[in-house]
Amino acid sequence: MECQKCGQAIDPGEEREFQSRTLCEDCYMDALSPLKACDPWAVHSAKRLEQMGTGEQFSELQAKILAFLKENDGVRPDILCRELNITPQELEREFATLRHMEKARGEKVGDQVILRLW
Ligand SMILES: [Zn+2]
């Protein structure tokens, strides 16, 4: 048995199948690694972790929310949604992240909730 890529002899039982070619261990690892490197999900997760880790890199929307709260401390969620032209769901999702980073928080005033900087 020979590797179909590098031509090296492969010991019985050591051969690897890759895309219907028989490869030695080395060529098999080579063939696999490019797939790992361009896995978009892995890159995406790494970026996300980076974002959470530093706590200083915000998405565009999060930056807008923070900027708005700086100008208008203590604003109602529905007003913030209207001003930034986003849905309550979007606000809720972004705000959860900001709260997690301790950048912004919700505060209960009477029977209303207002959003403020942390
Ligand atoms: Zn090989």
Short mmCIF file of C-alpha atoms and ligand atoms in Angstrom, two decimals:
data_model
loop_
_atom_site.label_atom_id
_atom_site.label_comp_id
_atom_site.label_asym_id
_atom_site.label_seq_id
_atom_site.Cartn_x
_atom_site.Cartn_y
_atom_site.Cartn_z
CA MET A 1 0.00 0.00 0.00
CA GLU A 2 1.35 3.41 -1.01
CA CYS A 3 0.20 6.93 -0.18
CA GLN A 4 -1.54 8.34 -3.25
CA LYS A 5 -0.19 11.79 -2.52
CA CYS A 6 3.47 11.44 -1.54
CA GLY A 7 4.03 7.85 -2.70
CA GLN A 8 5.43 6.75 0.66
CA ALA A 9 4.84 3.15 1.70
CA ILE A 10 2.16 2.82 4.36
CA ASP A 11 2.22 0.05 6.95
CA PRO A 12 -0.88 -2.13 6.88
CA GLY A 13 -3.54 -0.60 9.11
CA GLU A 14 -1.88 2.86 9.01
CA GLU A 15 -3.55 4.03 5.81
CA ARG A 16 -6.14 6.80 5.97
CA GLU A 17 -9.05 7.34 3.59
CA PHE A 18 -9.62 10.93 2.48
CA GLN A 19 -12.01 11.88 -0.31
CA SER A 20 -11.66 8.33 -1.69
CA ARG A 21 -7.87 8.55 -1.79
CA THR A 22 -5.58 6.46 0.37
CA LEU A 23 -3.14 8.67 2.25
CA CYS A 24 -0.39 8.22 4.82
CA GLU A 25 -0.89 9.74 8.25
CA ASP A 26 1.08 12.92 7.40
CA CYS A 27 -0.76 13.65 4.17
CA TYR A 28 -4.04 12.92 5.89
CA MET A 29 -3.33 15.54 8.58
CA ASP A 30 -2.24 17.98 5.86
CA ALA A 31 -5.46 17.36 3.98
CA LEU A 32 -7.55 17.99 7.10
CA SER A 33 -5.89 21.12 8.44
CA PRO A 34 -6.94 23.58 5.68
CA LEU A 35 -10.55 22.70 6.44
CA LYS A 36 -10.05 23.60 10.08
CA ALA A 37 -8.31 26.88 9.25
CA CYS A 38 -11.18 28.21 7.18
CA ASP A 39 -14.02 26.97 9.34
CA PRO A 40 -16.08 30.18 9.53
CA TRP A 41 -17.79 29.13 12.74
CA ALA A 42 -14.47 28.72 14.60
CA VAL A 43 -13.32 32.15 13.46
CA HIS A 44 -16.66 33.62 14.43
CA SER A 45 -16.51 32.13 17.94
CA ALA A 46 -12.95 33.36 18.43
CA LYS A 47 -13.99 36.88 17.50
CA ARG A 48 -16.92 36.71 19.85
CA LEU A 49 -14.73 35.55 22.70
CA GLU A 50 -12.31 38.36 21.95
CA GLN A 51 -15.18 40.81 22.15
CA MET A 52 -16.39 39.49 25.48
CA GLY A 53 -12.88 39.23 26.84
CA THR A 54 -11.72 42.82 26.49
CA GLY A 55 -15.12 44.31 27.31
CA GLU A 56 -14.19 47.40 25.31
CA GLN A 57 -15.10 46.36 21.79
CA PHE A 58 -18.74 46.92 21.08
CA SER A 59 -20.89 46.12 18.11
CA GLU A 60 -22.09 49.14 16.16
CA LEU A 61 -25.48 48.91 17.81
CA GLN A 62 -24.03 48.59 21.31
CA ALA A 63 -21.86 51.66 20.68
CA LYS A 64 -24.96 53.59 19.54
CA ILE A 65 -26.88 52.57 22.66
CA LEU A 66 -24.03 53.67 24.91
CA ALA A 67 -23.63 56.95 23.05
CA PHE A 68 -27.34 57.62 23.39
CA LEU A 69 -27.32 56.83 27.12
CA LYS A 70 -24.41 59.22 27.58
CA GLU A 71 -26.53 62.02 26.13
CA ASN A 72 -29.79 60.95 27.73
CA ASP A 73 -29.19 59.16 30.99
CA GLY A 74 -32.26 57.32 32.17
CA VAL A 75 -34.27 56.72 29.03
CA ARG A 76 -37.28 54.46 28.52
CA PRO A 77 -36.64 51.37 26.35
CA ASP A 78 -39.40 52.26 23.88
CA ILE A 79 -37.89 55.71 23.34
CA LEU A 80 -34.43 54.24 22.84
CA CYS A 81 -35.87 51.80 20.28
CA ARG A 82 -37.59 54.63 18.42
CA GLU A 83 -34.56 56.91 18.45
CA LEU A 84 -32.17 54.20 17.24
CA ASN A 85 -34.75 52.65 14.94
CA ILE A 86 -34.38 49.13 16.35
CA THR A 87 -36.86 46.52 17.56
CA PRO A 88 -37.39 45.78 21.27
CA GLN A 89 -35.90 42.32 20.59
CA GLU A 90 -32.71 43.85 19.21
CA LEU A 91 -32.48 46.21 22.14
CA GLU A 92 -33.04 43.38 24.62
CA ARG A 93 -30.30 41.28 23.05
CA GLU A 94 -27.73 44.09 22.84
CA PHE A 95 -28.63 45.41 26.24
CA ALA A 96 -28.13 41.99 27.84
CA THR A 97 -24.56 42.03 26.54
CA LEU A 98 -23.95 45.57 27.77
CA ARG A 99 -25.32 44.67 31.19
CA HIS A 100 -23.08 41.62 31.24
CA MET A 101 -20.09 43.89 30.51
CA GLU A 102 -21.31 46.25 33.26
CA LYS A 103 -21.65 49.12 30.81
CA ALA A 104 -25.37 49.75 31.11
CA ARG A 105 -28.24 48.67 33.32
CA GLY A 106 -31.97 48.84 33.72
CA GLU A 107 -33.45 50.65 36.71
CA LYS A 108 -36.95 50.51 38.04
CA VAL A 109 -38.52 53.90 38.69
CA GLY A 110 -42.07 53.58 39.95
CA ASP A 111 -43.72 51.09 37.59
CA GLN A 112 -41.37 51.91 34.72
CA VAL A 113 -37.98 50.62 33.74
CA ILE A 114 -35.41 53.11 32.49
CA LEU A 115 -32.03 52.39 30.97
CA ARG A 116 -28.91 54.04 32.30
CA LEU A 117 -25.16 53.79 32.07
CA TRP A 118 -23.69 51.46 34.65
ZN ZN B 1 1.68 10.73 2.11
#
